Amino acid sequence: MTAERAGNRAAEAFAERFGGLPEGVWVAPGRVNVIGEHTDYNGGHVLPIALPHTTRAAVSRRDDGRLVLRSLQHPDDDADVAVADLEPGTPSGWAGYAAGVVHQVAGSAPGGLSVLVDGDVPAGAGLSSSAALECAVALALRDLLDLDLGPGDLVDVARRAENDFAGAPTGILDQSASVLCTEGHALFLDTRDRSSEQVPFDLAAAGLALLVLDSGTTHHHAASGYGDRRRECEEAAARLGVDLLREVPDVAALDALADGTPEGGRLHRRARHVVTEDARVLQVVGALRSGAVPRSIGPLLTEGHASLRDDFEVSVPLLDACVEAAVAAGAHGARMVGGGFGGSAIALVEADAVDAVTAAVADRFAREGAPAPRSFVAVPSAGARRLR
Ligand code: GLA
């Protein structure tokens, strides 16, 4: 669907639900991270691209003080609350991500809002459907309420909605990707000083494709596991006397963590993932600076997966199987993406090998007793913007 059609579809659905066209329609994408996983809350680097899959928000102001939210993807789950009554966790579910953003600027939105949401970012697949919704709504509020918010402020508003309202203690990767990514590029972001660079990422010109494979699993420990990893990283940093693991110069400097206790050994592994992963981001970016996408970045992706699996322990057997099968079928490299404990993997493949690799992974899943993964080719796409 073209962006224009998507915008019109949201506007028409808005008119059907609320009567009258919306004041505007805003769009924001999901993401995959090429490399740099679990580095963002450690002050490290990340390298996401925006997906062509987006969330659209058709929005109008209202004058009765209410926030009315409707999603075409959750037709039986409208939310209707007074803006003044918004509080973390209420409403919950899909509506909480949109409400959380309104809550951030509630002082500026006493009049209320009607919001119709439509989108095609697969939910629960580790592709940041929640950040896409937050960012589309944040952009709408900036324009409609005339808020003085730059791109970095939009990222913060959206991220605080996720942290404070929806209660997920994430870093800034997902919202930064959704707001800041541009077509044809990967976003090289330093999460400590927030400086960023658009790195050309023209896979097609190199005869390559980035395949996304959704394992279809989400572990019920995902949220608590993520919080545990954050705390372990903070503890490791505290024991090393640094504010953020980003400040650790190299792996040798982590030796002090391995004090012979199981806890020390675990913190050492967690920190080793962060330090080596950050170095992998810099290596991949260095390789991309040649202007082309070299096949040599593939093995760095696979190393990143091994590190997430063995040192950070956030992978699951089905994601490991996915990566193994993809690489065995000729992928240059593959890794799980996002927070882990389920979700999707990416594989860097020759453009003409997409079908063969997809089939090999589906075969392997069948042998594991799992349904074939949903898959698509990720093209680096545009970040959040107004559609109409
Ligand atoms: C989730 C979080 C991000 C980031 C990744 C792991 O997607 O929302 O902030 O920490 O996990 O890289």
GROMACS .gro file of C-alpha atoms and ligand atoms in nm:
model
  400
    1MET     CA    1   0.000   0.000   0.000
    2THR     CA    2   0.141   0.344  -0.088
    3ALA     CA    3   0.181   0.597   0.192
    4GLU     CA    4  -0.088   0.812   0.031
    5ARG     CA    5  -0.337   0.526   0.022
    6ALA     CA    6  -0.253   0.434   0.380
    7GLY     CA    7  -0.316   0.795   0.486
    8ASN     CA    8  -0.648   0.804   0.304
    9ARG     CA    9  -0.757   0.474   0.452
   10ALA     CA   10  -0.689   0.601   0.805
   11ALA     CA   11  -0.872   0.927   0.730
   12GLU     CA   12  -1.176   0.742   0.594
   13ALA     CA   13  -1.187   0.506   0.891
   14PHE     CA   14  -1.162   0.809   1.118
   15ALA     CA   15  -1.457   0.972   0.941
   16GLU     CA   16  -1.662   0.656   0.979
   17ARG     CA   17  -1.593   0.632   1.352
   18PHE     CA   18  -1.598   0.998   1.451
   19GLY     CA   19  -1.792   1.172   1.171
   20GLY     CA   20  -1.587   1.419   0.967
   21LEU     CA   21  -1.230   1.398   0.840
   22PRO     CA   22  -0.938   1.417   1.087
   23GLU     CA   23  -0.727   1.731   1.114
   24GLY     CA   24  -0.433   1.523   0.995
   25VAL     CA   25  -0.275   1.179   0.958
   26TRP     CA   26   0.073   1.099   1.088
   27VAL     CA   27   0.282   0.788   1.025
   28ALA     CA   28   0.575   0.622   1.202
   29PRO     CA   29   0.763   0.300   1.117
   30GLY     CA   30   0.872  -0.011   1.302
   31ARG     CA   31   1.242  -0.101   1.298
   32VAL     CA   32   1.503  -0.371   1.287
   33ASN     CA   33   1.842  -0.309   1.440
   34VAL     CA   34   2.125  -0.417   1.208
   35ILE     CA   35   2.365  -0.448   1.506
   36GLY     CA   36   2.398  -0.304   1.858
   37GLU     CA   37   2.157  -0.496   2.078
   38HIS     CA   38   2.121  -0.414   2.449
   39THR     CA   39   2.377  -0.138   2.409
   40ASP     CA   40   2.131   0.153   2.422
   41TYR     CA   41   2.070   0.160   2.798
   42ASN     CA   42   2.446   0.119   2.847
   43GLY     CA   43   2.525   0.440   2.661
   44GLY     CA   44   2.658   0.252   2.356
   45HIS     CA   45   2.594   0.262   1.982
   46VAL     CA   46   2.307   0.122   1.773
   47LEU     CA   47   2.246   0.089   1.399
   48PRO     CA   48   1.875   0.048   1.318
   49ILE     CA   49   1.685   0.086   0.993
   50ALA     CA   50   1.318   0.183   0.967
   51LEU     CA   51   1.086  -0.077   0.815
   52PRO     CA   52   0.834  -0.010   0.538
   53HIS     CA   53   0.578  -0.135   0.794
   54THR     CA   54   0.418   0.159   0.971
   55THR     CA   55   0.152   0.276   1.215
   56ARG     CA   56  -0.079   0.557   1.105
   57ALA     CA   57  -0.262   0.787   1.349
   58ALA     CA   58  -0.554   1.000   1.222
   59VAL     CA   59  -0.617   1.265   1.485
   60SER     CA   60  -0.847   1.558   1.563
   61ARG     CA   61  -0.880   1.778   1.866
   62ARG     CA   62  -1.208   1.768   2.061
   63ASP     CA   63  -1.356   1.998   2.322
   64ASP     CA   64  -1.502   1.761   2.583
   65GLY     CA   65  -1.176   1.676   2.759
   66ARG     CA   66  -1.186   1.313   2.650
   67LEU     CA   67  -0.928   1.096   2.479
   68VAL     CA   68  -1.106   0.852   2.248
   69LEU     CA   69  -0.885   0.586   2.090
   70ARG     CA   70  -0.980   0.335   1.826
   71SER     CA   71  -0.761   0.085   1.637
   72LEU     CA   72  -0.854  -0.100   1.321
   73GLN     CA   73  -0.634  -0.383   1.448
   74HIS     CA   74  -0.824  -0.402   1.782
   75PRO     CA   75  -1.182  -0.330   1.672
   76ASP     CA   76  -1.339  -0.448   1.999
   77ASP     CA   77  -1.102  -0.261   2.222
   78ASP     CA   78  -1.178   0.113   2.202
   79ALA     CA   79  -1.064   0.334   2.489
   80ASP     CA   80  -1.252   0.642   2.607
   81VAL     CA   81  -1.106   0.826   2.908
   82ALA     CA   82  -1.091   1.182   3.038
   83VAL     CA   83  -0.746   1.330   2.966
   84ALA     CA   84  -0.744   1.446   3.329
   85ASP     CA   85  -0.788   1.086   3.449
   86LEU     CA   86  -0.498   0.937   3.252
   87GLU     CA   87  -0.251   0.759   3.478
   88PRO     CA   88   0.020   0.499   3.419
   89GLY     CA   89  -0.144   0.168   3.331
   90THR     CA   90  -0.489   0.322   3.257
   91PRO     CA   91  -0.578   0.255   2.983
   92SER     CA   92  -0.365  -0.057   2.934
   93GLY     CA   93  -0.306  -0.278   2.629
   94TRP     CA   94  -0.254  -0.124   2.284
   95ALA     CA   95  -0.425   0.202   2.385
   96GLY     CA   96  -0.175   0.258   2.666
   97TYR     CA   97   0.105   0.342   2.421
   98ALA     CA   98  -0.099   0.620   2.261
   99ALA     CA   99  -0.246   0.738   2.593
  100GLY     CA  100   0.102   0.743   2.746
  101VAL     CA  101   0.212   0.999   2.490
  102VAL     CA  102  -0.094   1.217   2.554
  103HIS     CA  103  -0.024   1.188   2.927
  104GLN     CA  104   0.324   1.332   2.868
  105VAL     CA  105   0.175   1.651   2.727
  106ALA     CA  106  -0.158   1.640   2.915
  107GLY     CA  107  -0.106   1.994   3.042
  108SER     CA  108  -0.121   2.112   2.680
  109ALA     CA  109  -0.416   1.895   2.575
  110PRO     CA  110  -0.703   1.980   2.812
  111GLY     CA  111  -0.952   1.976   2.526
  112GLY     CA  112  -0.920   1.611   2.439
  113LEU     CA  113  -0.843   1.415   2.123
  114SER     CA  114  -0.999   1.162   1.886
  115VAL     CA  115  -0.744   0.913   1.751
  116LEU     CA  116  -0.793   0.640   1.490
  117VAL     CA  117  -0.500   0.400   1.456
  118ASP     CA  118  -0.424   0.174   1.161
  119GLY     CA  119  -0.104  -0.014   1.095
  120ASP     CA  120   0.085  -0.312   0.964
  121VAL     CA  121   0.386  -0.344   1.195
  122PRO     CA  122   0.356  -0.705   1.317
  123ALA     CA  123   0.277  -0.693   1.691
  124GLY     CA  124   0.474  -0.906   1.936
  125ALA     CA  125   0.745  -0.975   1.676
  126GLY     CA  126   1.017  -0.755   1.827
  127LEU     CA  127   0.975  -0.501   1.545
  128SER     CA  128   0.872  -0.206   1.767
  129SER     CA  129   0.504  -0.174   1.688
  130SER     CA  130   0.460   0.006   2.021
  131ALA     CA  131   0.728   0.265   1.939
  132ALA     CA  132   0.568   0.322   1.598
  133LEU     CA  133   0.236   0.401   1.765
  134GLU     CA  134   0.398   0.627   2.025
  135CYS     CA  135   0.594   0.820   1.765
  136ALA     CA  136   0.299   0.870   1.527
  137VAL     CA  137   0.092   1.011   1.816
  138ALA     CA  138   0.380   1.226   1.946
  139LEU     CA  139   0.419   1.383   1.603
  140ALA     CA  140   0.044   1.446   1.578
  141LEU     CA  141   0.041   1.619   1.916
  142ARG     CA  142   0.340   1.835   1.826
  143ASP     CA  143   0.161   1.963   1.516
  144LEU     CA  144  -0.193   1.992   1.651
  145LEU     CA  145  -0.102   2.144   1.987
  146ASP     CA  146   0.179   2.352   1.843
  147LEU     CA  147   0.432   2.205   2.086
  148ASP     CA  148   0.792   2.315   2.062
  149LEU     CA  149   0.945   1.966   2.023
  150GLY     CA  150   1.252   1.889   1.813
  151PRO     CA  151   1.327   1.536   1.689
  152GLY     CA  152   1.518   1.447   2.006
  153ASP     CA  153   1.229   1.573   2.224
  154LEU     CA  154   0.983   1.360   2.025
  155VAL     CA  155   1.202   1.057   2.092
  156ASP     CA  156   1.200   1.141   2.464
  157VAL     CA  157   0.824   1.196   2.483
  158ALA     CA  158   0.762   0.863   2.307
  159ARG     CA  159   1.020   0.679   2.516
  160ARG     CA  160   0.879   0.817   2.844
  161ALA     CA  161   0.535   0.693   2.740
  162GLU     CA  162   0.686   0.344   2.705
  163ASN     CA  163   0.884   0.366   3.033
  164ASP     CA  164   0.653   0.558   3.264
  165PHE     CA  165   0.306   0.481   3.131
  166ALA     CA  166   0.333   0.136   2.974
  167GLY     CA  167   0.593   0.036   3.235
  168ALA     CA  168   0.857  -0.112   3.001
  169PRO     CA  169   1.209  -0.003   3.112
  170THR     CA  170   1.352   0.027   2.758
  171GLY     CA  171   1.629   0.245   2.616
  172ILE     CA  172   1.595   0.488   2.325
  173LEU     CA  173   1.668   0.254   2.033
  174ASP     CA  174   1.315   0.195   1.908
  175GLN     CA  175   1.180   0.549   1.931
  176SER     CA  176   1.502   0.697   1.786
  177ALA     CA  177   1.478   0.460   1.489
  178SER     CA  178   1.114   0.546   1.431
  179VAL     CA  179   1.169   0.924   1.441
  180LEU     CA  180   1.518   0.966   1.296
  181CYS     CA  181   1.569   0.697   1.030
  182THR     CA  182   1.570   0.796   0.662
  183GLU     CA  183   1.509   0.600   0.345
  184GLY     CA  184   1.810   0.406   0.212
  185HIS     CA  185   2.011   0.455   0.532
  186ALA     CA  186   2.089   0.295   0.863
  187LEU     CA  187   2.093   0.529   1.163
  188PHE     CA  188   2.427   0.524   1.346
  189LEU     CA  189   2.335   0.662   1.686
  190ASP     CA  190   2.551   0.724   1.990
  191THR     CA  191   2.299   0.679   2.270
  192ARG     CA  192   2.519   0.861   2.523
  193ASP     CA  193   2.555   1.201   2.356
  194ARG     CA  194   2.270   1.139   2.110
  195SER     CA  195   2.481   1.234   1.806
  196SER     CA  196   2.382   1.046   1.492
  197GLU     CA  197   2.481   0.987   1.132
  198GLN     CA  198   2.285   0.851   0.837
  199VAL     CA  199   2.495   0.568   0.691
  200PRO     CA  200   2.408   0.460   0.334
  201PHE     CA  201   2.265   0.109   0.341
  202ASP     CA  202   2.177   0.022  -0.016
  203LEU     CA  203   2.137  -0.354   0.002
  204ALA     CA  204   1.983  -0.387  -0.343
  205ALA     CA  205   2.278  -0.215  -0.514
  206ALA     CA  206   2.505  -0.475  -0.353
  207GLY     CA  207   2.282  -0.760  -0.472
  208LEU     CA  208   2.188  -0.833  -0.111
  209ALA     CA  209   1.869  -0.855   0.091
  210LEU     CA  210   1.798  -0.831   0.462
  211LEU     CA  211   1.547  -1.102   0.543
  212VAL     CA  212   1.330  -1.067   0.854
  213LEU     CA  213   1.206  -1.394   1.005
  214ASP     CA  214   0.947  -1.374   1.282
  215SER     CA  215   0.984  -1.681   1.504
  216GLY     CA  216   0.626  -1.638   1.622
  217THR     CA  217   0.727  -1.691   1.985
  218THR     CA  218   0.721  -1.444   2.271
  219HIS     CA  219   0.842  -1.582   2.598
  220HIS     CA  220   0.635  -1.489   2.901
  221HIS     CA  221   0.958  -1.385   3.075
  222ALA     CA  222   1.035  -1.121   2.812
  223ALA     CA  223   0.949  -0.817   3.027
  224SER     CA  224   1.106  -0.941   3.350
  225GLY     CA  225   1.410  -1.079   3.162
  226TYR     CA  226   1.473  -0.738   3.005
  227GLY     CA  227   1.456  -0.565   3.343
  228ASP     CA  228   1.693  -0.825   3.492
  229ARG     CA  229   1.950  -0.761   3.219
  230ARG     CA  230   1.931  -0.388   3.276
  231ARG     CA  231   1.994  -0.432   3.647
  232GLU     CA  232   2.283  -0.671   3.582
  233CYS     CA  233   2.444  -0.415   3.350
  234GLU     CA  234   2.401  -0.143   3.613
  235GLU     CA  235   2.553  -0.366   3.878
  236ALA     CA  236   2.846  -0.455   3.653
  237ALA     CA  237   2.907  -0.086   3.580
  238ALA     CA  238   2.891  -0.001   3.952
  239ARG     CA  239   3.143  -0.275   4.038
  240LEU     CA  240   3.376  -0.142   3.768
  241GLY     CA  241   3.337   0.214   3.893
  242VAL     CA  242   3.188   0.355   3.572
  243ASP     CA  243   2.850   0.521   3.512
  244LEU     CA  244   2.779   0.321   3.196
  245LEU     CA  245   2.933   0.005   3.050
  246ARG     CA  246   3.002   0.213   2.739
  247GLU     CA  247   3.292   0.365   2.931
  248VAL     CA  248   3.476   0.033   2.964
  249PRO     CA  249   3.766   0.052   2.714
  250ASP     CA  250   3.802  -0.317   2.629
  251VAL     CA  251   3.726  -0.673   2.735
  252ALA     CA  252   4.043  -0.697   2.944
  253ALA     CA  253   3.909  -0.422   3.168
  254LEU     CA  254   3.623  -0.655   3.266
  255ASP     CA  255   3.852  -0.905   3.441
  256ALA     CA  256   3.781  -0.749   3.780
  257LEU     CA  257   3.420  -0.870   3.753
  258ALA     CA  258   3.514  -1.238   3.739
  259ASP     CA  259   3.576  -1.284   4.111
  260GLY     CA  260   3.522  -1.660   4.115
  261THR     CA  261   3.159  -1.636   4.232
  262PRO     CA  262   2.867  -1.740   4.007
  263GLU     CA  263   2.729  -1.383   4.033
  264GLY     CA  264   3.064  -1.233   3.929
  265GLY     CA  265   3.086  -1.475   3.638
  266ARG     CA  266   2.737  -1.379   3.522
  267LEU     CA  267   2.805  -1.005   3.543
  268HIS     CA  268   3.129  -1.061   3.352
  269ARG     CA  269   2.943  -1.234   3.068
  270ARG     CA  270   2.671  -0.968   3.054
  271ALA     CA  271   2.927  -0.687   3.040
  272ARG     CA  272   3.135  -0.877   2.782
  273HIS     CA  273   2.834  -0.885   2.553
  274VAL     CA  274   2.785  -0.510   2.583
  275VAL     CA  275   3.153  -0.426   2.525
  276THR     CA  276   3.198  -0.664   2.228
  277GLU     CA  277   2.861  -0.568   2.078
  278ASP     CA  278   2.949  -0.200   2.086
  279ALA     CA  279   3.276  -0.281   1.908
  280ARG     CA  280   3.079  -0.476   1.645
  281VAL     CA  281   2.863  -0.169   1.574
  282LEU     CA  282   3.175   0.037   1.512
  283GLN     CA  283   3.318  -0.236   1.286
  284VAL     CA  284   2.999  -0.262   1.080
  285VAL     CA  285   2.975   0.116   1.044
  286GLY     CA  286   3.341   0.129   0.942
  287ALA     CA  287   3.272  -0.128   0.671
  288LEU     CA  288   2.962   0.059   0.549
  289ARG     CA  289   3.152   0.389   0.522
  290SER     CA  290   3.303   0.254   0.199
  291GLY     CA  291   2.960   0.341   0.056
  292ALA     CA  292   2.873  -0.018  -0.034
  293VAL     CA  293   2.730  -0.296   0.182
  294PRO     CA  294   3.013  -0.550   0.203
  295ARG     CA  295   2.933  -0.916   0.262
  296SER     CA  296   3.197  -0.913   0.535
  297ILE     CA  297   2.949  -0.758   0.779
  298GLY     CA  298   2.758  -1.089   0.780
  299PRO     CA  299   2.988  -1.277   1.018
  300LEU     CA  300   2.972  -0.983   1.261
  301LEU     CA  301   2.595  -1.029   1.278
  302THR     CA  302   2.638  -1.399   1.353
  303GLU     CA  303   2.897  -1.319   1.622
  304GLY     CA  304   2.647  -1.077   1.772
  305HIS     CA  305   2.394  -1.358   1.790
  306ALA     CA  306   2.636  -1.592   1.965
  307SER     CA  307   2.708  -1.318   2.218
  308LEU     CA  308   2.336  -1.257   2.283
  309ARG     CA  309   2.283  -1.633   2.316
  310ASP     CA  310   2.583  -1.729   2.531
  311ASP     CA  311   2.689  -1.415   2.720
  312PHE     CA  312   2.369  -1.213   2.747
  313GLU     CA  313   2.135  -1.516   2.747
  314VAL     CA  314   1.836  -1.349   2.583
  315SER     CA  315   1.790  -1.583   2.287
  316VAL     CA  316   1.553  -1.880   2.273
  317PRO     CA  317   1.605  -2.218   2.100
  318LEU     CA  318   1.382  -2.130   1.806
  319LEU     CA  319   1.579  -1.811   1.732
  320ASP     CA  320   1.903  -2.007   1.756
  321ALA     CA  321   1.760  -2.263   1.513
  322CYS     CA  322   1.656  -1.983   1.279
  323VAL     CA  323   2.006  -1.833   1.275
  324GLU     CA  324   2.173  -2.173   1.233
  325ALA     CA  325   1.944  -2.277   0.948
  326ALA     CA  326   1.980  -1.944   0.768
  327VAL     CA  327   2.361  -1.952   0.784
  328ALA     CA  328   2.371  -2.321   0.682
  329ALA     CA  329   2.155  -2.230   0.380
  330GLY     CA  330   2.405  -1.967   0.267
  331ALA     CA  331   2.316  -1.648   0.457
  332HIS     CA  332   2.627  -1.430   0.507
  333GLY     CA  333   2.518  -1.378   0.865
  334ALA     CA  334   2.213  -1.382   1.090
  335ARG     CA  335   2.107  -1.277   1.440
  336MET     CA  336   1.809  -1.230   1.665
  337VAL     CA  337   1.692  -0.867   1.688
  338GLY     CA  338   1.536  -0.657   1.964
  339GLY     CA  339   1.506  -0.735   2.332
  340GLY     CA  340   1.502  -1.113   2.288
  341PHE     CA  341   1.317  -1.398   2.462
  342GLY     CA  342   1.136  -1.449   2.129
  343GLY     CA  343   1.054  -1.221   1.838
  344SER     CA  344   1.238  -1.199   1.508
  345ALA     CA  345   1.576  -1.270   1.351
  346ILE     CA  346   1.742  -1.104   1.052
  347ALA     CA  347   1.956  -1.274   0.788
  348LEU     CA  348   2.184  -1.102   0.535
  349VAL     CA  349   2.145  -1.300   0.213
  350GLU     CA  350   2.213  -1.277  -0.158
  351ALA     CA  351   1.905  -1.120  -0.317
  352ASP     CA  352   1.850  -1.431  -0.526
  353ALA     CA  353   1.878  -1.659  -0.222
  354VAL     CA  354   1.582  -1.513  -0.029
  355ASP     CA  355   1.348  -1.799  -0.123
  356ALA     CA  356   1.603  -2.074  -0.060
  357VAL     CA  357   1.698  -1.938   0.284
  358THR     CA  358   1.332  -1.883   0.378
  359ALA     CA  359   1.250  -2.241   0.276
  360ALA     CA  360   1.547  -2.382   0.469
  361VAL     CA  361   1.439  -2.199   0.785
  362ALA     CA  362   1.078  -2.315   0.739
  363ASP     CA  363   1.206  -2.674   0.704
  364ARG     CA  364   1.407  -2.645   1.022
  365PHE     CA  365   1.106  -2.498   1.206
  366ALA     CA  366   0.893  -2.790   1.085
  367ARG     CA  367   1.150  -3.031   1.232
  368GLU     CA  368   1.130  -2.835   1.560
  369GLY     CA  369   0.751  -2.871   1.550
  370ALA     CA  370   0.696  -2.497   1.490
  371PRO     CA  371   0.492  -2.327   1.216
  372ALA     CA  372   0.695  -2.160   0.938
  373PRO     CA  373   0.807  -1.810   1.037
  374ARG     CA  374   0.639  -1.508   0.884
  375SER     CA  375   0.905  -1.343   0.670
  376PHE     CA  376   0.970  -1.038   0.455
  377VAL     CA  377   1.258  -0.846   0.302
  378ALA     CA  378   1.338  -0.528   0.497
  379VAL     CA  379   1.407  -0.220   0.285
  380PRO     CA  380   1.553   0.079   0.478
  381SER     CA  381   1.256   0.317   0.485
  382ALA     CA  382   1.157   0.665   0.596
  383GLY     CA  383   1.105   0.777   0.955
  384ALA     CA  384   0.798   0.939   1.114
  385ARG     CA  385   0.621   1.217   0.923
  386ARG     CA  386   0.287   1.381   0.847
  387LEU     CA  387   0.095   1.208   0.567
  388ARG     CA  388  -0.190   1.456   0.512
  389GLA     C1  389   1.409  -0.342   2.304
  389GLA     C2  390   1.416  -0.205   2.374
  389GLA     C3  391   1.532  -0.122   2.320
  389GLA     C4  392   1.663  -0.201   2.321
  389GLA     C5  393   1.643  -0.340   2.259
  389GLA     C6  394   1.765  -0.426   2.272
  389GLA     O1  395   1.377  -0.326   2.171
  389GLA     O2  396   1.295  -0.136   2.353
  389GLA     O3  397   1.544  -0.003   2.395
  389GLA     O4  398   1.716  -0.210   2.449
  389GLA     O5  399   1.534  -0.409   2.317
  389GLA     O6  400   1.868  -0.376   2.193
   0.00000   0.00000   0.00000
